[in-house]
XYZ file of C-alpha atoms in Angstrom:
598
model
C 16.250 -27.072 33.534
C 16.475 -28.709 30.235
C 13.177 -30.290 28.906
C 12.899 -32.253 25.736
C 9.555 -32.430 23.867
C 9.939 -35.004 21.081
C 7.356 -35.029 18.185
C 7.467 -37.902 15.718
C 5.661 -37.447 12.429
C 4.533 -40.781 10.796
C 5.252 -41.209 7.029
C 1.616 -40.759 6.083
C 1.200 -37.451 8.135
C 1.144 -34.164 6.343
C 3.615 -31.493 7.221
C 0.830 -29.131 8.047
C -0.661 -31.469 10.661
C 2.725 -32.085 12.196
C 3.271 -28.316 12.504
C -0.062 -27.996 14.111
C 0.879 -30.652 16.750
C 4.192 -28.775 17.384
C 2.262 -25.585 17.930
C -0.016 -27.237 20.436
C 2.909 -28.603 22.232
C 4.418 -25.143 22.552
C 1.133 -23.699 23.794
C 0.959 -26.400 26.515
C 4.453 -25.423 27.607
C 3.459 -21.707 27.796
C 0.232 -22.569 29.775
C 2.078 -24.871 32.249
C 4.868 -22.334 32.786
C 2.396 -19.440 33.434
C 0.268 -21.631 35.767
C 3.448 -22.511 37.844
C 4.515 -18.825 38.039
C 1.216 -17.238 39.264
C 3.101 -15.677 42.114
C 5.792 -14.327 39.810
C 4.091 -12.182 37.254
C 7.349 -10.796 35.906
C 8.475 -14.357 34.799
C 9.177 -13.967 31.017
C 9.107 -16.558 28.270
C 10.951 -16.291 24.950
C 10.302 -18.403 21.922
C 13.380 -18.280 19.670
C 13.509 -19.603 16.155
C 16.148 -19.930 13.416
C 13.758 -18.549 10.717
C 10.640 -16.393 10.977
C 8.532 -18.929 9.084
C 9.009 -21.441 11.840
C 6.547 -19.427 13.937
C 3.715 -19.069 11.382
C 1.762 -22.109 12.565
C 2.065 -21.090 16.243
C 1.139 -17.399 15.738
C -1.959 -18.504 13.600
C -3.117 -20.868 16.293
C -2.663 -18.454 19.146
C -4.555 -15.719 17.304
C -7.341 -18.100 16.289
C -7.882 -20.351 19.325
C -5.912 -18.902 22.343
C -6.739 -15.161 22.445
C -6.133 -15.254 26.177
C -2.393 -15.774 25.630
C -0.927 -12.328 24.897
C 2.462 -12.245 23.109
C 4.843 -9.962 21.352
C 6.214 -10.992 17.919
C 9.321 -8.823 17.431
C 9.695 -8.325 13.651
C 8.100 -11.750 13.052
C 4.694 -11.127 11.565
C 4.949 -9.636 8.102
C 2.655 -6.698 7.712
C 1.389 -8.158 4.412
C 0.209 -11.263 6.350
C -2.362 -9.196 8.438
C -5.834 -9.402 7.101
C -6.626 -5.777 7.174
C -3.508 -5.023 5.224
C -4.302 -7.799 2.741
C -7.704 -6.159 2.135
C -6.102 -2.760 1.606
C -3.572 -4.219 -0.802
C -6.425 -5.913 -2.690
C -8.326 -2.603 -2.857
C -5.311 -0.656 -4.124
C -4.528 -3.265 -6.755
C -8.200 -3.454 -7.972
C -8.579 0.330 -8.137
C -5.499 0.472 -10.417
C -6.173 -2.523 -12.554
C -9.853 -3.141 -13.643
C -8.943 -6.628 -15.090
C -7.330 -7.965 -11.866
C -10.154 -10.414 -11.175
C -8.466 -12.029 -8.072
C -8.179 -8.705 -6.232
C -11.610 -7.554 -7.368
C -13.145 -10.764 -5.947
C -11.061 -10.205 -2.814
C -12.586 -6.697 -2.196
C -16.009 -8.091 -2.699
C -15.252 -10.744 -0.110
C -13.719 -8.237 2.358
C -15.691 -7.372 5.536
C -16.831 -3.938 4.036
C -18.860 -5.901 1.364
C -18.907 -9.466 2.501
C -20.464 -11.330 -0.347
C -21.012 -15.015 0.242
C -19.104 -17.587 -1.894
C -22.427 -18.552 -3.684
C -22.939 -14.896 -4.678
C -19.451 -14.517 -5.924
C -19.819 -17.663 -7.918
C -23.014 -16.490 -9.364
C -21.456 -13.199 -10.304
C -18.293 -14.442 -12.003
C -18.472 -18.089 -13.050
C -20.475 -17.735 -16.334
C -18.063 -15.098 -17.875
C -14.404 -15.736 -17.548
C -13.259 -12.874 -19.764
C -15.118 -9.719 -18.639
C -13.813 -7.699 -15.756
C -15.527 -8.032 -12.439
C -16.225 -4.303 -12.506
C -18.159 -4.673 -15.854
C -20.145 -7.636 -14.503
C -21.152 -5.468 -11.519
C -22.810 -3.099 -13.991
C -25.044 -6.002 -15.423
C -28.328 -5.544 -13.632
C -29.733 -8.729 -15.130
C -26.796 -10.672 -13.638
C -27.183 -9.009 -10.349
C -30.819 -10.055 -10.143
C -29.695 -13.689 -9.837
C -27.775 -12.916 -6.576
C -29.373 -13.278 -3.199
C -31.309 -10.220 -1.942
C -28.548 -9.615 0.665
C -25.848 -9.899 -2.013
C -27.642 -7.484 -4.300
C -27.843 -4.858 -1.619
C -24.175 -5.261 -0.584
C -22.870 -5.201 -4.169
C -24.889 -2.076 -5.207
C -23.720 -0.358 -2.099
C -20.062 -0.932 -2.814
C -20.628 -0.179 -6.586
C -22.061 3.199 -5.897
C -18.975 4.165 -3.761
C -16.482 2.870 -6.391
C -18.396 4.744 -9.171
C -17.932 8.017 -7.317
C -14.300 7.060 -6.537
C -13.392 6.525 -10.223
C -14.507 10.041 -11.083
C -11.722 11.520 -8.854
C -8.931 9.142 -9.941
C -5.751 10.962 -10.710
C -6.924 14.250 -9.146
C -5.213 13.767 -5.770
C -2.324 11.752 -4.290
C -2.865 8.000 -4.377
C -2.538 7.604 -0.646
C -5.326 10.225 -0.040
C -7.532 8.723 -2.740
C -7.309 5.115 -1.513
C -7.731 6.212 2.133
C -10.842 8.201 1.198
C -12.411 5.200 -0.604
C -11.541 2.867 2.291
C -13.258 5.290 4.704
C -16.345 5.585 2.453
C -16.451 1.725 2.457
C -16.469 1.995 6.269
C -13.137 0.187 6.436
C -12.467 1.764 9.853
C -15.358 -0.215 11.257
C -13.558 -3.375 10.170
C -10.698 -2.852 12.628
C -11.610 -5.099 15.615
C -8.289 -5.058 17.368
C -5.969 -2.344 18.589
C -3.152 -3.782 16.396
C -5.280 -3.399 13.315
C -5.270 0.352 13.755
C -1.450 0.638 13.882
C -1.110 -1.826 10.904
C -3.422 0.346 8.787
C -1.540 3.465 9.777
C 1.749 1.670 8.653
C 0.165 0.912 5.341
C -0.865 4.374 4.607
C 2.431 5.760 5.873
C 4.039 3.544 3.206
C 1.854 4.941 0.471
C 2.455 8.479 1.668
C 6.181 7.974 1.432
C 5.836 6.632 -2.136
C 3.623 9.562 -3.169
C 6.088 12.108 -1.706
C 8.858 10.647 -3.736
C 6.649 10.264 -6.848
C 7.432 6.542 -6.930
C 3.972 4.941 -6.530
C 3.196 1.919 -8.567
C 1.248 -1.148 -7.404
C 4.346 -3.377 -7.897
C 6.573 -0.970 -5.927
C 3.920 -0.742 -3.178
C 4.077 -4.553 -2.787
C 7.932 -4.520 -2.535
C 7.858 -1.758 0.133
C 5.108 -3.498 2.178
C 7.030 -6.794 2.264
C 9.813 -4.915 4.193
C 7.447 -3.948 7.072
C 6.412 -5.966 10.053
C 3.173 -5.933 12.098
C 3.343 -3.961 15.339
C 3.996 -6.147 18.405
C 1.238 -6.354 20.988
C 2.220 -4.055 23.851
C 0.230 -6.230 26.335
C 2.162 -9.410 25.626
C 5.552 -8.708 27.252
C 5.549 -11.945 29.244
C 5.738 -14.054 26.074
C 8.028 -12.851 23.397
C 8.797 -14.346 19.960
C 11.882 -13.422 17.962
C 14.620 -14.857 15.794
C 17.771 -16.100 17.662
C 19.706 -13.265 15.990
C 17.444 -10.687 17.671
C 17.827 -12.343 21.058
C 21.635 -11.942 21.261
C 22.613 -10.288 24.554
C 19.251 -10.929 26.095
C 18.195 -13.265 28.879
C 14.810 -14.860 29.812
C 13.463 -16.925 32.566
C 12.186 -19.567 30.250
C 13.281 -20.233 26.651
C 11.490 -22.408 24.118
C 13.287 -23.490 20.992
C 10.693 -24.857 18.509
C 11.308 -25.865 14.904
C 14.497 -27.701 15.665
C 13.650 -30.266 12.959
C 12.925 -27.648 10.334
C 15.412 -26.617 7.708
C 16.581 -23.104 7.574
C 15.146 -22.606 4.196
C 16.359 -20.901 1.028
C 16.893 -22.182 -2.495
C 19.725 -24.768 -2.417
C 19.522 -25.248 -6.253
C 21.173 -21.857 -6.826
C 24.784 -22.788 -6.743
C 27.531 -20.074 -7.267
C 29.083 -20.142 -10.710
C 32.451 -19.952 -9.122
C 33.998 -20.784 -5.723
C 37.394 -19.760 -4.669
C 39.454 -19.888 -1.433
C 42.936 -19.807 -0.107
C 44.095 -23.326 0.868
C 47.409 -24.572 2.295
C 49.499 -26.697 -0.172
C 52.783 -27.956 1.217
C 52.874 -25.229 3.775
C 52.114 -22.420 1.264
C 48.852 -20.538 0.831
C 47.480 -21.060 -2.602
C 44.376 -19.623 -4.220
C 42.095 -22.458 -5.430
C 39.254 -21.470 -7.769
C 36.725 -23.793 -9.437
C 33.733 -23.225 -11.813
C 30.411 -24.967 -11.276
C 29.773 -27.743 -13.880
C 26.099 -28.664 -14.041
C 24.779 -32.192 -14.498
C 24.645 -33.282 -18.096
C 27.094 -30.567 -19.183
C 29.264 -31.755 -22.158
C 32.736 -30.275 -22.528
C 36.143 -31.311 -23.841
C 37.161 -32.538 -20.468
C 34.753 -35.187 -19.234
C 34.245 -35.122 -15.467
C 35.041 -38.314 -13.590
C 32.127 -38.811 -11.163
C 34.138 -41.184 -9.051
C 36.493 -38.433 -8.061
C 36.008 -35.305 -6.009
C 36.339 -32.158 -8.081
C 37.858 -28.914 -6.853
C 34.316 -27.404 -6.803
C 33.112 -30.377 -4.572
C 36.050 -29.742 -2.290
C 35.431 -26.040 -1.772
C 31.698 -26.663 -1.419
C 32.392 -29.142 1.323
C 34.543 -26.613 3.152
C 31.734 -24.069 2.942
C 29.145 -26.628 4.161
C 31.395 -27.341 7.227
C 31.606 -23.651 7.997
C 27.837 -23.303 7.806
C 27.388 -26.335 10.034
C 29.739 -24.893 12.627
C 27.998 -21.454 12.458
C 24.567 -23.194 12.956
C 25.912 -24.882 16.127
C 27.255 -21.550 17.346
C 23.840 -19.903 16.855
C 22.155 -22.863 18.560
C 24.485 -22.383 21.522
C 23.575 -18.714 21.691
C 19.852 -19.585 21.702
C 20.219 -22.213 24.526
C 22.304 -19.877 26.758
C 19.536 -17.205 26.729
C 17.687 -19.276 29.381
C 18.150 -18.462 33.064
C 15.815 -21.107 34.612
C 14.336 -23.471 31.937
C 15.126 -24.513 28.365
C 12.520 -26.453 26.280
C 13.618 -28.147 23.152
C 10.776 -28.832 20.653
C 11.280 -30.487 17.338
C 9.781 -32.901 14.723
C 11.524 -35.951 13.590
C 10.214 -37.958 10.578
C 9.411 -41.670 10.647
C 9.913 -43.414 7.302
C 8.026 -46.408 5.883
C 10.365 -48.785 7.604
C 9.560 -47.305 10.966
C 12.974 -45.615 11.308
C 13.085 -42.255 13.109
C 15.513 -39.769 11.704
C 15.968 -35.922 11.893
C 16.068 -33.826 8.736
C 19.633 -33.293 7.647
C 21.387 -29.936 8.354
C 18.832 -28.978 11.029
C 19.397 -28.127 14.729
C 17.818 -31.372 15.591
C 20.399 -33.106 13.426
C 23.199 -31.431 15.431
C 21.521 -32.345 18.727
C 20.608 -35.861 17.788
C 23.546 -37.610 19.485
C 22.446 -36.087 22.814
C 18.596 -36.095 22.550
C 17.859 -38.677 19.757
C 16.993 -41.381 22.428
C 14.026 -39.282 23.576
C 12.531 -39.361 20.093
C 13.213 -43.071 19.518
C 11.341 -43.970 22.725
C 8.381 -41.744 22.437
C 5.000 -42.810 21.245
C 4.198 -42.461 17.562
C 0.682 -41.007 17.187
C -2.066 -42.585 15.071
C -2.916 -40.162 12.298
C -6.357 -38.517 12.526
C -7.345 -38.797 8.939
C -10.422 -36.604 9.554
C -8.398 -33.840 11.107
C -5.893 -34.027 8.184
C -8.682 -33.699 5.697
C -10.191 -30.841 7.626
C -6.860 -28.910 7.430
C -6.555 -29.593 3.701
C -10.128 -28.531 2.968
C -10.228 -25.608 5.390
C -12.479 -22.659 4.285
C -12.091 -19.507 6.227
C -15.366 -18.354 7.702
C -17.003 -15.144 6.359
C -16.338 -12.033 8.588
C -18.314 -9.053 7.506
C -20.172 -5.958 8.641
C -23.817 -6.644 9.329
C -25.065 -3.296 8.014
C -23.355 -1.540 5.193
C -23.318 2.262 5.270
C -21.122 5.286 4.624
C -19.808 6.475 7.968
C -22.070 9.237 9.452
C -19.311 11.843 9.578
C -18.685 11.518 5.809
C -22.465 11.869 5.209
C -22.614 15.249 6.943
C -21.523 17.393 4.057
C -24.014 15.634 1.665
C -26.874 16.153 4.092
C -26.096 19.830 4.499
C -25.952 20.314 0.703
C -29.214 18.417 0.305
C -30.950 20.794 2.832
C -29.604 23.849 0.926
C -30.888 22.463 -2.389
C -34.328 21.781 -0.839
C -34.363 25.379 0.383
C -33.660 26.610 -3.103
C -30.213 27.737 -1.989
C -31.770 30.850 -0.210
C -30.152 29.882 3.094
C -26.615 29.557 1.559
C -24.233 31.534 3.717
C -21.701 34.085 2.493
C -18.844 31.634 2.786
C -20.325 29.235 0.233
C -21.057 32.161 -2.106
C -17.349 33.241 -1.855
C -16.251 29.677 -2.441
C -18.269 29.440 -5.625
C -16.948 32.804 -6.818
C -13.360 31.600 -6.221
C -14.028 28.326 -8.038
C -15.398 30.278 -11.034
C -12.261 32.216 -11.272
C -10.134 29.028 -10.948
C -12.096 27.279 -13.645
C -11.661 30.246 -15.997
C -7.973 30.258 -15.294
C -7.793 26.592 -16.230
C -9.397 27.166 -19.580
C -7.256 30.278 -20.298
C -4.155 28.141 -19.613
C -5.282 25.483 -22.135
C -6.132 28.080 -24.751
C -2.817 29.775 -24.356
C -0.815 26.522 -24.643
C -2.828 25.030 -27.507
C -3.318 28.220 -29.480
C -6.474 30.123 -30.666
C -6.927 27.926 -33.791
C -7.624 25.003 -31.571
C -10.222 26.910 -29.533
C -13.094 28.256 -31.689
C -16.256 29.436 -29.964
C -18.002 26.154 -30.932
C -15.564 24.145 -28.834
C -16.165 26.287 -25.771
C -19.950 25.486 -26.180
C -19.216 21.854 -25.879
C -17.419 22.245 -22.588
C -20.520 23.130 -20.559
C -21.111 19.604 -19.327
C -17.469 19.248 -18.260
C -17.646 22.608 -16.370
C -20.823 21.550 -14.621
C -19.142 18.188 -13.528
C -16.022 20.101 -12.296
C -18.177 22.228 -10.036
C -20.177 19.212 -8.804
C -16.924 17.532 -7.792
C -16.191 20.439 -5.568
C -19.496 20.114 -3.727
C -21.540 22.891 -5.414
C -25.273 22.304 -5.924
C -26.580 21.943 -9.428
C -28.952 24.929 -8.910
C -25.919 27.160 -8.290
C -23.774 25.769 -11.030
C -26.440 26.068 -13.794
C -26.219 29.847 -13.339
C -22.446 30.117 -13.507
C -21.476 27.843 -16.364
C -23.117 29.963 -19.133
C -21.474 33.080 -17.744
C -18.016 31.489 -17.726
C -18.515 30.101 -21.248
C -19.542 33.536 -22.464
C -16.556 35.240 -20.850
C -14.194 32.722 -22.513
C -15.826 33.394 -25.985
C -15.526 37.127 -25.355
C -11.828 36.652 -24.609
C -10.898 34.823 -27.683
C -12.861 37.092 -29.989
C -11.928 40.561 -28.617
C -8.960 42.472 -30.064
C -7.069 42.604 -26.862
C -7.670 38.806 -26.236
C -6.611 37.876 -29.724
C -3.316 39.756 -29.290
C -2.665 38.324 -25.799
C -3.339 34.801 -26.832
C -1.313 34.757 -30.026
C 1.322 32.087 -30.251
C 4.769 33.243 -28.904
C 7.882 31.229 -28.101
C 8.520 33.309 -24.989
C 5.015 32.860 -23.582
C 4.740 31.189 -20.204
C 1.424 30.437 -18.568
C 0.787 29.720 -14.892
C 4.464 30.386 -14.182
C 5.352 29.515 -10.548
C 8.279 31.246 -8.893
C 9.221 30.687 -5.233
C 11.032 33.421 -3.302
C 11.960 34.024 0.357
C 9.918 36.729 2.068
C 11.148 39.210 4.644
C 10.628 36.538 7.291
C 12.851 34.140 5.389
C 9.874 31.914 4.592
C 9.309 30.432 1.107
C 6.449 32.172 -0.823
C 5.096 31.062 -4.127
C 4.266 33.647 -6.876
C 2.080 32.368 -9.726
C 1.909 34.432 -12.901
C -1.029 33.763 -15.241
C 0.732 34.882 -18.422
C 4.010 36.397 -19.260
C 5.843 36.954 -22.624
C 8.382 39.189 -24.324
C 7.194 41.408 -27.158
C 9.334 44.174 -28.865
C 11.947 43.857 -26.159
C 9.279 44.417 -23.463
C 8.417 41.967 -20.679
C 4.658 41.796 -20.330
C 3.040 40.367 -17.130
C -0.644 39.671 -17.417
C -3.051 38.821 -14.601
C -6.445 37.134 -15.750
C -9.602 38.105 -13.925
C -12.930 36.623 -14.769
C -14.627 39.892 -13.746
C -18.324 38.838 -13.954
C -19.195 42.043 -12.176
C -16.804 44.285 -14.216
C -18.083 46.746 -16.884
C -16.241 49.063 -19.197
C -17.105 51.877 -16.878
C -15.438 50.536 -13.730
C -12.634 48.430 -15.352
C -9.865 51.063 -14.791
C -10.731 51.364 -11.053
C -10.883 47.572 -10.615
C -7.522 47.204 -12.310
C -5.915 49.540 -9.822
C -6.831 47.227 -6.945
C -4.469 44.542 -8.507
C -1.520 46.949 -8.946
C 0.438 45.880 -5.770
C 0.203 42.226 -6.856
C 1.544 43.030 -10.337
C 4.341 45.013 -8.904
C 5.503 42.081 -6.850
C 5.478 40.053 -10.067
C 7.398 42.736 -11.874
C 10.074 42.758 -9.191
C 10.982 39.149 -10.072
C 12.165 40.222 -13.479
C 13.978 43.440 -12.660
C 17.399 41.939 -13.599
C 16.349 41.201 -17.171
C 17.177 44.733 -18.348
C 13.880 44.801 -20.211
C 11.096 47.305 -20.083
C 8.426 45.690 -17.876
C 4.707 46.291 -18.554
C 1.910 44.904 -16.257
C -1.732 44.618 -17.091
C -4.970 43.024 -16.040
C -7.205 41.250 -18.578
C -10.848 41.070 -17.717
C -12.275 38.018 -19.514
C -16.046 38.923 -19.460
C -15.528 42.225 -21.292
C -12.370 41.197 -23.197
C -10.470 44.312 -22.247
C -6.726 44.601 -21.295
C -6.017 47.430 -18.765
C -2.435 48.435 -18.184
C -1.255 49.433 -14.744
């Protein structure tokens, strides 16, 4: 049941082409095995490798040219190597770094935009210093793109313009996910595995957000630790490292990459080696430092002699070689019926065929070397080799760019309301607008309290109208609604800073705390947050103030309105009962600038 599949690579053949031939040989083995086992659907095939990188050429070829062969790659395919994740990584990098030209060009090439190489060149080649985002704003430059390219670029630009206005106002994961959805990224998921890969990406961002650890560099580190989800339909063909296969058995085992080195940086030698060795029957500790080439010291090293470091290094190399043979034995004994050995041996300029040193093929050479020496050496297909070297990925993109219909629903509804003059707005939208008015007023009162009255003259409040209007627009309110509310809020703030009660409340105090959040456990032992607008200590008294915009409040009904807030203020007062201070609670109505004690 042992089959040897020798592959000899001529001296002039590139390593990429040799790996392609090895991948094709493995695919032929899979096809022949499956064809011979048509009456045994449970016959399983395992492809075991020493290192994950030895499967990259095979996985790429299967995904590109042999979609009928389903397989599971168990912790083999890095999540960062999947195209949908690469597009999301580029999107996240570009959004956080306007000058990252590589990632900006990548998101314009991604399927949700799909600019041709000619349009990308036209956009970026003349100016090597400006950001791609600034070039996208240059209408005269955009006019030189193809008509299709102009439409695609303007569509993406409009979405990103809106996205940048909300940057920093929500968790990064939610922000990036929203932009990706607006770009119709979900329509670019053509396979079931793409969905799980995208979910894994955003789960990684969510975890970083929750721990307040997000940074583009940290994101890359975390993503490199993840693997693409194995295909659940490919149980008959499984790919994994030999380490993962320990304890398992398979009908057919294929061992490719026998001629490939394990990998790693062999130039990084330890600064010190030490080991217990036997000297005259006694265990002695032998330690030796690493002496680099060309190093000049008081003791000149004799190159004709073996140093202590060389000796210890030889012992370590022997151990690694023995361990490699042990692991190879584990791989070979996973097979129940058939074992296929696939490897590449190199032919030098003299026509000699030899395995690469310190590889599995090198260990097996005394037993299977004759098969390589007698096999036919192929003639190099120069055209194919050039095709691989000059390979250009084909453009994959959405044919029609649009924001998903479900995300357009809210905009359509708001447009209808604006066209109707807002007469058809229901009570819920009115209540939401009223609540947002109060929230905005509280934000400004917090800023005024923290910065002090001297920093907030009435003239400064007048300059905030445009910012207020933008704040409302970001929350989905129509301009016709907002234009009525902004002057009222501005007037209420000016009344607050000019009234006698407001001037006293907003005076600078070391004990003042604004928007103080305290979490307590309620009667059901559930956490409940209490947020106090303003509290301070004055003349040995603890003041607790609740701000109310009170656009409908007048001096006549202010006392009655204040009573409705008494239960809430009593809950606040209960939080400070152990201070042994007199507690005073009050409601401050901004529009009329009056403080009402409860």
